[in-house]
Amino acid sequence: MISLDYKATLNYLFEQLPVFQRTGPAAYKNNLDNTLQLDELYHHPHRNYKTIHVAGTNGKGSVSHMLASVLQAAGYKTGLYTSPHLKDFRERIKVNGEMIEEEMVVDWVRAFRTNNELWKISPSFFELTVALAFDYFAQRKVDVAVIEVGLGGRLDSTNIITPDLSIITNIGLDHTNLLGNTFEEIAAEKAGVIKKDVPVVIGTSQQETAAVFTKKAKEAGASIYFSDQEYVVNYAMLTMKGKQQLSVQATGQDVLQGLELDLLGQYQHKNIPAVLKSFEILNAKGYSITDNNIRDGLSNVIKTTGLLGRWQVLDTNPLIVCDTGHNEDGIRAIVNQLKNTAYKKLHFIIGTVGDKDPDKVLALLPLEATYYFVKAAIPRAMSAELLAEKAGKFNLEGKVFASVAEAFLYAKKQAETNDLIFVGGSTFVVAEVL
């Protein structure tokens, strides 16, 4: 039961402050002025604990949760800052997998609003949330915090930390209206997280971006590692416990026998090399993480951190799956996994945001499916009618629904034994189903 105070606090955060997830580019700031001012007013809380910084187009949320799960398995009191949330704002800020307390959010925001009568800062939702997270982690005396970048890197509010390690998972064409229209331009923004003398792990070697990262690392005196050139991870089988069993090779040698992952998205194979290389580097910097900690952490990511919405199975017959992948690379990975999944008929519930052209995503979707076009309940979402019209150009056929809930109920009525209902296209569509 949400308290009235907490509800009012969320109303202030979501309605009074510019929120990128809801309103789009209008909430994006092109400087760190507010963040730096807030950091000073709260006495630089992030300097009280170690940090690991995770950027990238796709996979940064999964990588952040995997890192946190393994660190917890190794006995570190671990903070985890991620975005966006799916069901509850507090998912963004966790210590050892437990969400920040409602009362803490209420008290902290109330104190900020009182102090801000004097300070007179006009922060965005993201700027204020980062300040809250960093201060909370200091109050809880965490050993280490895994910090996921919100958008881009160079100008992201999280980019005031000096971490023990920076990670950039990969580069895709997402948020091009803010970050640039080419892989190189977007890579240059993400490379803004590379700091002086701080090692950086690149998750995916890409011809267009390798030179950008290498140049930036050289300028910063930062060691750079392309983890997919050192580790190869392949799917072996699904275990009786419903986890992926993986085979891992490092420079041709089998390592980490019997590694299991409770995240069922096959695209996670691309994320694990960055995780494994990260712990190799962190151990060299004085952390103490064993192979057994890695096995334990990766086998229990969902249980340990509460991660939602990554090829999440909601029911088994008919099979109901949701996934937050929403850009071209994310949808391509989902479509590939759908091809490898046995089902009789596919029911695809889809919605997108209005400030991105969905054509590249729509072009990837399977023709052999019934589509349920929806608009998530946020101002930024594209109308279901417009999405259906655009989908029609790609011969994707289906019906328009007034809400995500209505489409989900209708799909469940239509689906038969051995069918598959997939929910996705937007984080916000998945959030409404969850």
Short mmCIF file of C-alpha atoms in Angstrom, two decimals:
data_model
loop_
_atom_site.label_atom_id
_atom_site.label_comp_id
_atom_site.label_asym_id
_atom_site.label_seq_id
_atom_site.Cartn_x
_atom_site.Cartn_y
_atom_site.Cartn_z
CA MET A 1 0.00 0.00 0.00
CA ILE A 2 1.56 3.29 -1.13
CA SER A 3 1.43 5.96 1.58
CA LEU A 4 -0.18 9.31 0.77
CA ASP A 5 3.07 11.09 1.55
CA TYR A 6 4.98 8.86 -0.86
CA LYS A 7 2.32 9.37 -3.56
CA ALA A 8 2.58 13.15 -3.15
CA THR A 9 6.37 12.93 -3.35
CA LEU A 10 6.21 10.92 -6.57
CA ASN A 11 3.73 13.44 -7.94
CA TYR A 12 6.26 16.20 -7.27
CA LEU A 13 9.09 14.21 -8.90
CA PHE A 14 7.09 13.20 -11.98
CA GLU A 15 4.82 16.19 -12.49
CA GLN A 16 6.86 19.18 -11.32
CA LEU A 17 10.27 18.24 -12.67
CA PRO A 18 11.18 17.64 -16.33
CA VAL A 19 11.30 13.85 -16.80
CA PHE A 20 13.01 12.55 -19.94
CA GLN A 21 11.25 9.19 -19.86
CA ARG A 22 7.84 10.89 -19.90
CA THR A 23 8.40 14.00 -21.99
CA GLY A 24 11.49 13.19 -24.05
CA PRO A 25 14.26 15.54 -25.27
CA ALA A 26 12.80 18.64 -23.56
CA ALA A 27 14.05 17.24 -20.23
CA TYR A 28 17.63 16.63 -21.44
CA LYS A 29 20.20 19.08 -20.08
CA ASN A 30 23.30 20.01 -22.07
CA ASN A 31 25.46 20.74 -19.02
CA LEU A 32 26.26 19.40 -15.55
CA ASP A 33 25.75 22.70 -13.70
CA ASN A 34 22.82 21.59 -11.54
CA THR A 35 24.41 18.20 -10.84
CA LEU A 36 27.68 19.78 -9.70
CA GLN A 37 25.83 22.31 -7.54
CA LEU A 38 23.74 19.58 -5.89
CA ASP A 39 26.86 17.48 -5.38
CA GLU A 40 28.55 20.33 -3.55
CA LEU A 41 25.48 21.08 -1.40
CA TYR A 42 25.31 17.41 -0.34
CA HIS A 43 29.08 17.37 0.38
CA HIS A 44 30.16 15.08 -2.50
CA PRO A 45 28.64 11.86 -1.10
CA HIS A 46 29.97 9.63 -3.92
CA ARG A 47 33.51 10.17 -2.62
CA ASN A 48 32.66 8.04 0.44
CA TYR A 49 32.52 4.72 -1.45
CA LYS A 50 33.96 2.97 -4.47
CA THR A 51 32.03 3.16 -7.74
CA ILE A 52 31.77 1.29 -11.05
CA HIS A 53 30.31 3.25 -13.98
CA VAL A 54 28.33 1.48 -16.74
CA ALA A 55 27.43 3.15 -20.06
CA GLY A 56 26.35 1.87 -23.47
CA THR A 57 23.34 1.72 -25.79
CA ASN A 58 22.04 -1.76 -24.94
CA GLY A 59 22.84 -4.10 -22.06
CA LYS A 60 23.99 -1.55 -19.51
CA GLY A 61 21.11 -2.33 -17.16
CA SER A 62 21.71 -6.09 -17.34
CA VAL A 63 25.46 -5.64 -16.88
CA SER A 64 24.89 -3.35 -13.88
CA HIS A 65 22.62 -5.90 -12.21
CA MET A 66 25.05 -8.78 -12.92
CA LEU A 67 27.94 -6.80 -11.43
CA ALA A 68 25.89 -5.95 -8.34
CA SER A 69 24.77 -9.57 -7.87
CA VAL A 70 28.34 -10.87 -7.99
CA LEU A 71 29.63 -8.13 -5.68
CA GLN A 72 26.89 -9.04 -3.18
CA ALA A 73 27.85 -12.72 -3.48
CA ALA A 74 31.42 -11.69 -2.63
CA GLY A 75 30.22 -9.98 0.56
CA TYR A 76 30.38 -6.34 -0.53
CA LYS A 77 27.63 -4.02 0.66
CA THR A 78 26.53 -2.90 -2.79
CA GLY A 79 24.59 0.12 -3.98
CA LEU A 80 22.89 -0.08 -7.38
CA TYR A 81 21.61 2.92 -9.33
CA THR A 82 19.71 2.19 -12.57
CA SER A 83 17.02 3.72 -14.77
CA PRO A 84 14.26 3.78 -15.80
CA HIS A 85 12.07 1.93 -13.31
CA LEU A 86 9.24 -0.39 -14.32
CA LYS A 87 6.82 -0.64 -11.40
CA ASP A 88 8.10 1.59 -8.58
CA PHE A 89 10.42 4.62 -8.59
CA ARG A 90 12.41 2.95 -5.80
CA GLU A 91 13.73 0.27 -8.19
CA ARG A 92 16.26 2.89 -9.29
CA ILE A 93 18.04 2.97 -5.92
CA LYS A 94 18.91 -0.27 -4.13
CA VAL A 95 21.34 -1.48 -1.47
CA ASN A 96 22.03 -5.23 -1.51
CA GLY A 97 18.97 -5.71 -3.70
CA GLU A 98 16.59 -3.88 -1.34
CA MET A 99 14.85 -0.77 -2.66
CA ILE A 100 15.27 2.54 -0.87
CA GLU A 101 12.56 2.97 1.79
CA GLU A 102 9.45 5.02 0.92
CA GLU A 103 9.99 7.14 4.06
CA MET A 104 13.57 7.92 2.97
CA VAL A 105 12.38 9.18 -0.42
CA VAL A 106 9.66 11.29 1.25
CA ASP A 107 11.98 12.77 3.90
CA TRP A 108 14.83 13.47 1.47
CA VAL A 109 12.63 15.20 -1.11
CA ARG A 110 10.82 17.19 1.60
CA ALA A 111 14.17 18.40 2.99
CA PHE A 112 15.36 19.29 -0.52
CA ARG A 113 12.25 21.35 -1.20
CA THR A 114 12.68 23.22 2.09
CA ASN A 115 16.39 23.88 1.43
CA ASN A 116 15.69 24.82 -2.17
CA GLU A 117 13.73 27.87 -1.05
CA LEU A 118 17.21 29.22 -0.33
CA TRP A 119 19.23 27.29 -2.95
CA LYS A 120 16.87 28.10 -5.85
CA ILE A 121 18.03 25.25 -8.11
CA SER A 122 15.69 24.04 -10.88
CA PRO A 123 16.78 20.42 -11.30
CA SER A 124 15.41 17.87 -13.72
CA PHE A 125 13.92 14.65 -12.38
CA PHE A 126 17.12 12.79 -13.27
CA GLU A 127 19.45 15.34 -11.66
CA LEU A 128 17.56 15.21 -8.40
CA THR A 129 17.26 11.41 -8.43
CA VAL A 130 21.02 11.02 -8.91
CA ALA A 131 21.66 13.37 -5.97
CA LEU A 132 19.25 11.32 -3.82
CA ALA A 133 20.91 8.02 -4.83
CA PHE A 134 24.45 9.21 -4.17
CA ASP A 135 23.48 10.67 -0.79
CA TYR A 136 21.55 7.54 0.19
CA PHE A 137 24.48 5.26 -0.62
CA ALA A 138 26.71 7.40 1.60
CA GLN A 139 24.17 7.28 4.44
CA ARG A 140 23.92 3.49 4.12
CA LYS A 141 27.75 3.24 4.09
CA VAL A 142 27.96 0.99 1.02
CA ASP A 143 31.33 -0.49 0.09
CA VAL A 144 30.78 -0.01 -3.63
CA ALA A 145 28.03 1.34 -5.88
CA VAL A 146 27.32 0.23 -9.44
CA ILE A 147 26.12 3.33 -11.30
CA GLU A 148 24.29 3.00 -14.63
CA VAL A 149 24.45 5.97 -16.99
CA GLY A 150 21.02 7.37 -17.85
CA LEU A 151 21.60 8.80 -21.33
CA GLY A 152 24.79 9.24 -23.30
CA GLY A 153 27.72 9.67 -20.93
CA ARG A 154 29.59 12.94 -21.24
CA LEU A 155 26.68 15.10 -20.02
CA ASP A 156 24.89 12.48 -17.92
CA SER A 157 24.24 13.45 -14.30
CA THR A 158 26.09 10.34 -13.10
CA ASN A 159 29.29 11.49 -14.81
CA ILE A 160 30.67 13.38 -11.81
CA ILE A 161 32.11 10.23 -10.24
CA THR A 162 35.67 8.96 -10.53
CA PRO A 163 35.06 5.20 -10.59
CA ASP A 164 37.39 2.26 -10.10
CA LEU A 165 36.28 1.03 -13.53
CA SER A 166 34.32 2.35 -16.50
CA ILE A 167 32.35 0.02 -18.79
CA ILE A 168 30.82 0.79 -22.19
CA THR A 169 28.73 -2.17 -23.34
CA ASN A 170 28.17 -1.29 -27.01
CA ILE A 171 27.02 1.45 -29.37
CA GLY A 172 23.75 1.51 -31.31
CA LEU A 173 21.71 4.17 -33.05
CA ASP A 174 19.46 5.32 -30.22
CA HIS A 175 18.56 8.85 -29.03
CA THR A 176 20.10 10.14 -32.27
CA ASN A 177 18.31 13.48 -31.87
CA LEU A 178 20.44 14.11 -28.77
CA LEU A 179 23.62 12.06 -29.15
CA GLY A 180 24.35 12.20 -32.88
CA ASN A 181 23.36 10.39 -36.07
CA THR A 182 26.40 8.14 -36.53
CA PHE A 183 28.03 5.39 -34.49
CA GLU A 184 31.14 7.58 -34.16
CA GLU A 185 29.20 10.60 -32.83
CA ILE A 186 27.30 8.49 -30.28
CA ALA A 187 30.53 6.71 -29.25
CA ALA A 188 32.15 10.10 -28.61
CA GLU A 189 29.31 10.98 -26.18
CA LYS A 190 29.51 7.60 -24.41
CA ALA A 191 33.31 7.90 -24.27
CA GLY A 192 32.78 10.89 -21.99
CA VAL A 193 32.69 8.41 -19.07
CA ILE A 194 36.36 7.51 -19.66
CA LYS A 195 38.37 9.14 -16.88
CA LYS A 196 42.04 9.85 -16.25
CA ASP A 197 43.92 6.67 -15.24
CA VAL A 198 40.66 4.69 -14.82
CA PRO A 199 40.59 1.41 -16.81
CA VAL A 200 37.73 1.01 -19.30
CA VAL A 201 36.11 -2.19 -20.58
CA ILE A 202 34.39 -2.13 -23.98
CA GLY A 203 31.82 -4.92 -24.25
CA THR A 204 31.46 -5.16 -28.04
CA SER A 205 34.22 -4.49 -30.57
CA GLN A 206 32.73 -2.44 -33.40
CA GLN A 207 34.64 -1.25 -36.42
CA GLU A 208 33.01 2.19 -36.34
CA THR A 209 33.69 2.92 -32.67
CA ALA A 210 36.94 1.18 -31.64
CA ALA A 211 39.13 4.09 -32.78
CA VAL A 212 36.96 6.61 -30.90
CA PHE A 213 37.33 4.71 -27.63
CA THR A 214 41.02 3.95 -28.12
CA LYS A 215 41.83 7.63 -28.83
CA LYS A 216 39.88 8.85 -25.79
CA ALA A 217 41.48 6.22 -23.52
CA LYS A 218 44.96 7.18 -24.74
CA GLU A 219 44.27 10.87 -24.06
CA ALA A 220 43.10 9.99 -20.53
CA GLY A 221 45.95 7.57 -19.81
CA ALA A 222 43.31 4.88 -19.27
CA SER A 223 43.94 1.20 -19.99
CA ILE A 224 41.35 -0.09 -22.49
CA TYR A 225 40.13 -3.68 -22.90
CA PHE A 226 37.81 -5.09 -25.58
CA SER A 227 36.27 -7.92 -23.58
CA ASP A 228 34.72 -9.83 -26.49
CA GLN A 229 38.23 -10.31 -27.90
CA GLU A 230 39.22 -12.12 -24.69
CA TYR A 231 36.08 -14.03 -23.70
CA VAL A 232 33.68 -16.02 -25.87
CA VAL A 233 30.39 -17.04 -24.25
CA ASN A 234 27.97 -19.53 -25.83
CA TYR A 235 24.63 -20.97 -24.81
CA ALA A 236 24.96 -24.64 -23.85
CA MET A 237 21.52 -25.69 -22.57
CA LEU A 238 18.59 -24.79 -20.34
CA THR A 239 18.95 -26.47 -16.96
CA MET A 240 16.18 -28.22 -15.01
CA LYS A 241 16.06 -25.12 -12.80
CA GLY A 242 15.19 -23.00 -15.84
CA LYS A 243 18.55 -21.21 -16.08
CA GLN A 244 20.86 -20.82 -19.06
CA GLN A 245 23.94 -23.02 -18.83
CA LEU A 246 26.81 -21.30 -20.59
CA SER A 247 30.19 -22.30 -21.92
CA VAL A 248 32.91 -19.69 -21.51
CA GLN A 249 36.24 -19.61 -23.31
CA ALA A 250 39.02 -17.15 -22.58
CA THR A 251 41.75 -16.89 -25.22
CA GLY A 252 40.96 -20.45 -26.33
CA GLN A 253 40.89 -22.01 -22.87
CA ASP A 254 37.71 -23.28 -21.18
CA VAL A 255 37.10 -21.31 -17.98
CA LEU A 256 34.34 -21.12 -15.37
CA GLN A 257 32.88 -24.57 -15.96
CA GLY A 258 29.18 -24.96 -15.14
CA LEU A 259 28.38 -21.24 -15.34
CA GLU A 260 24.63 -20.62 -15.12
CA LEU A 261 22.63 -17.44 -15.69
CA ASP A 262 19.07 -16.89 -14.51
CA LEU A 263 18.47 -14.18 -17.16
CA LEU A 264 16.96 -16.01 -20.13
CA GLY A 265 17.59 -13.51 -22.92
CA GLN A 266 20.03 -15.09 -25.38
CA TYR A 267 21.44 -11.59 -26.01
CA GLN A 268 22.95 -11.77 -22.49
CA HIS A 269 25.82 -13.80 -23.97
CA LYS A 270 27.10 -10.51 -25.43
CA ASN A 271 27.03 -8.87 -21.98
CA ILE A 272 28.88 -11.52 -19.97
CA PRO A 273 32.39 -10.93 -21.46
CA ALA A 274 32.26 -7.36 -20.10
CA VAL A 275 31.24 -8.68 -16.67
CA LEU A 276 34.01 -11.30 -16.56
CA LYS A 277 36.69 -8.86 -17.74
CA SER A 278 35.49 -6.31 -15.18
CA PHE A 279 36.07 -8.68 -12.27
CA GLU A 280 39.49 -9.62 -13.62
CA ILE A 281 40.43 -5.91 -13.53
CA LEU A 282 38.77 -5.23 -10.17
CA ASN A 283 40.65 -8.14 -8.57
CA ALA A 284 43.89 -6.64 -9.87
CA LYS A 285 42.85 -3.39 -8.14
CA GLY A 286 42.44 -5.11 -4.77
CA TYR A 287 38.87 -6.45 -4.82
CA SER A 288 38.37 -10.05 -3.74
CA ILE A 289 35.97 -11.84 -6.11
CA THR A 290 36.32 -15.60 -6.60
CA ASP A 291 35.09 -17.81 -9.44
CA ASN A 292 32.51 -19.20 -7.01
CA ASN A 293 31.27 -15.65 -6.29
CA ILE A 294 30.87 -15.14 -10.05
CA ARG A 295 28.99 -18.43 -10.42
CA ASP A 296 26.75 -17.66 -7.46
CA GLY A 297 26.09 -14.07 -8.53
CA LEU A 298 25.26 -14.83 -12.17
CA SER A 299 23.04 -17.77 -11.22
CA ASN A 300 20.91 -15.53 -8.97
CA VAL A 301 20.75 -12.07 -10.59
CA ILE A 302 16.96 -11.80 -10.41
CA LYS A 303 16.72 -13.13 -6.86
CA THR A 304 19.61 -10.96 -5.63
CA THR A 305 18.86 -7.66 -7.39
CA GLY A 306 15.18 -7.84 -8.39
CA LEU A 307 15.87 -7.19 -12.08
CA LEU A 308 12.67 -7.07 -14.17
CA GLY A 309 11.73 -7.03 -17.84
CA ARG A 310 14.63 -8.89 -19.51
CA TRP A 311 13.05 -11.79 -21.44
CA GLN A 312 10.88 -12.21 -18.37
CA VAL A 313 8.53 -15.19 -18.49
CA LEU A 314 5.18 -14.22 -16.94
CA ASP A 315 3.32 -17.46 -17.68
CA THR A 316 4.01 -20.76 -19.39
CA ASN A 317 0.93 -21.96 -21.31
CA PRO A 318 0.34 -19.96 -23.29
CA LEU A 319 3.90 -18.70 -22.92
CA ILE A 320 3.87 -14.97 -22.00
CA VAL A 321 7.15 -13.08 -22.28
CA CYS A 322 7.99 -9.40 -21.88
CA ASP A 323 11.20 -7.59 -22.74
CA THR A 324 12.20 -3.91 -22.54
CA GLY A 325 14.41 -4.01 -25.66
CA HIS A 326 13.16 -1.14 -27.82
CA ASN A 327 15.76 0.10 -30.31
CA GLU A 328 16.93 -1.55 -33.53
CA ASP A 329 19.62 -3.73 -31.91
CA GLY A 330 17.39 -4.63 -28.97
CA ILE A 331 14.49 -5.69 -31.21
CA ARG A 332 16.81 -7.63 -33.52
CA ALA A 333 17.98 -9.68 -30.52
CA ILE A 334 14.37 -10.30 -29.47
CA VAL A 335 13.30 -11.37 -32.96
CA ASN A 336 16.26 -13.79 -33.11
CA GLN A 337 15.17 -15.35 -29.83
CA LEU A 338 11.57 -15.60 -31.02
CA LYS A 339 12.87 -17.59 -34.01
CA ASN A 340 14.52 -20.00 -31.57
CA THR A 341 11.39 -20.36 -29.43
CA ALA A 342 8.78 -23.05 -30.13
CA TYR A 343 5.19 -21.81 -30.40
CA LYS A 344 2.09 -22.36 -32.52
CA LYS A 345 1.03 -18.73 -33.03
CA LEU A 346 2.63 -15.42 -32.04
CA HIS A 347 0.59 -12.59 -30.45
CA PHE A 348 2.71 -9.42 -30.36
CA ILE A 349 1.66 -6.50 -28.13
CA ILE A 350 3.64 -3.44 -29.19
CA GLY A 351 3.86 0.26 -28.40
CA THR A 352 6.62 2.84 -29.01
CA VAL A 353 7.55 6.39 -28.07
CA GLY A 354 6.65 9.27 -30.36
CA ASP A 355 10.01 11.03 -30.56
CA LYS A 356 11.70 8.16 -32.44
CA ASP A 357 10.99 6.87 -35.94
CA PRO A 358 9.88 3.24 -35.47
CA ASP A 359 10.45 2.18 -39.10
CA LYS A 360 13.76 0.39 -38.50
CA VAL A 361 12.20 -1.57 -35.64
CA LEU A 362 9.02 -2.39 -37.58
CA ALA A 363 11.07 -3.62 -40.52
CA LEU A 364 12.57 -6.33 -38.31
CA LEU A 365 9.32 -7.75 -36.93
CA PRO A 366 7.96 -11.12 -38.10
CA LEU A 367 5.07 -11.10 -40.63
CA GLU A 368 3.66 -14.33 -39.18
CA ALA A 369 2.13 -12.74 -36.09
CA THR A 370 -1.03 -11.01 -34.88
CA TYR A 371 -0.24 -7.49 -33.67
CA TYR A 372 -1.92 -5.58 -30.84
CA PHE A 373 -1.04 -1.89 -31.21
CA VAL A 374 -1.06 0.14 -27.99
CA LYS A 375 -0.13 3.52 -26.50
CA ALA A 376 1.48 3.51 -23.06
CA ALA A 377 -0.03 5.98 -20.57
CA ILE A 378 2.69 8.63 -20.89
CA PRO A 379 2.66 11.88 -22.93
CA ARG A 380 5.71 10.75 -24.91
CA ALA A 381 4.10 7.59 -26.33
CA MET A 382 3.10 7.32 -29.99
CA SER A 383 -0.61 6.91 -30.63
CA ALA A 384 -1.67 3.32 -31.31
CA GLU A 385 -3.44 4.45 -34.50
CA LEU A 386 -0.29 6.07 -35.91
CA LEU A 387 1.81 3.05 -34.97
CA ALA A 388 -0.67 0.71 -36.69
CA GLU A 389 -0.58 2.92 -39.79
CA LYS A 390 3.23 2.82 -39.89
CA ALA A 391 3.21 -0.94 -39.26
CA GLY A 392 0.83 -1.42 -42.19
CA LYS A 393 3.58 -0.25 -44.57
CA PHE A 394 5.54 -3.32 -43.44
CA ASN A 395 2.53 -5.64 -43.83
CA LEU A 396 2.20 -6.12 -40.07
CA GLU A 397 -1.47 -6.74 -39.38
CA GLY A 398 -3.47 -6.41 -36.18
CA LYS A 399 -5.84 -4.28 -34.12
CA VAL A 400 -5.61 -0.98 -32.25
CA PHE A 401 -6.44 -0.97 -28.51
CA ALA A 402 -7.39 1.84 -26.16
CA SER A 403 -4.92 0.72 -23.50
CA VAL A 404 -2.12 -1.74 -22.82
CA ALA A 405 -4.31 -3.54 -20.25
CA GLU A 406 -7.14 -4.01 -22.76
CA ALA A 407 -4.75 -5.44 -25.37
CA PHE A 408 -3.17 -7.78 -22.83
CA LEU A 409 -6.55 -9.14 -21.67
CA TYR A 410 -7.71 -9.59 -25.27
CA ALA A 411 -4.50 -11.38 -26.27
CA LYS A 412 -4.87 -13.78 -23.33
CA LYS A 413 -8.42 -14.57 -24.45
CA GLN A 414 -7.33 -15.14 -28.05
CA ALA A 415 -4.22 -17.20 -27.28
CA GLU A 416 -4.51 -20.97 -27.34
CA THR A 417 -2.37 -23.72 -25.83
CA ASN A 418 1.23 -23.54 -27.12
CA ASP A 419 0.82 -19.96 -28.40
CA LEU A 420 3.25 -17.17 -27.41
CA ILE A 421 2.22 -13.70 -26.25
CA PHE A 422 5.10 -11.22 -26.45
CA VAL A 423 4.91 -7.76 -24.85
CA GLY A 424 7.42 -5.07 -25.83
CA GLY A 425 8.52 -2.23 -28.08
CA SER A 426 8.78 0.17 -25.14
CA THR A 427 9.84 0.05 -21.50
CA PHE A 428 6.53 1.72 -20.63
CA VAL A 429 4.38 -0.93 -22.31
CA VAL A 430 6.23 -3.61 -20.32
CA ALA A 431 5.81 -1.55 -17.13
CA GLU A 432 2.04 -1.46 -17.54
CA VAL A 433 1.82 -5.23 -18.00
CA LEU A 434 4.02 -5.87 -14.96
#
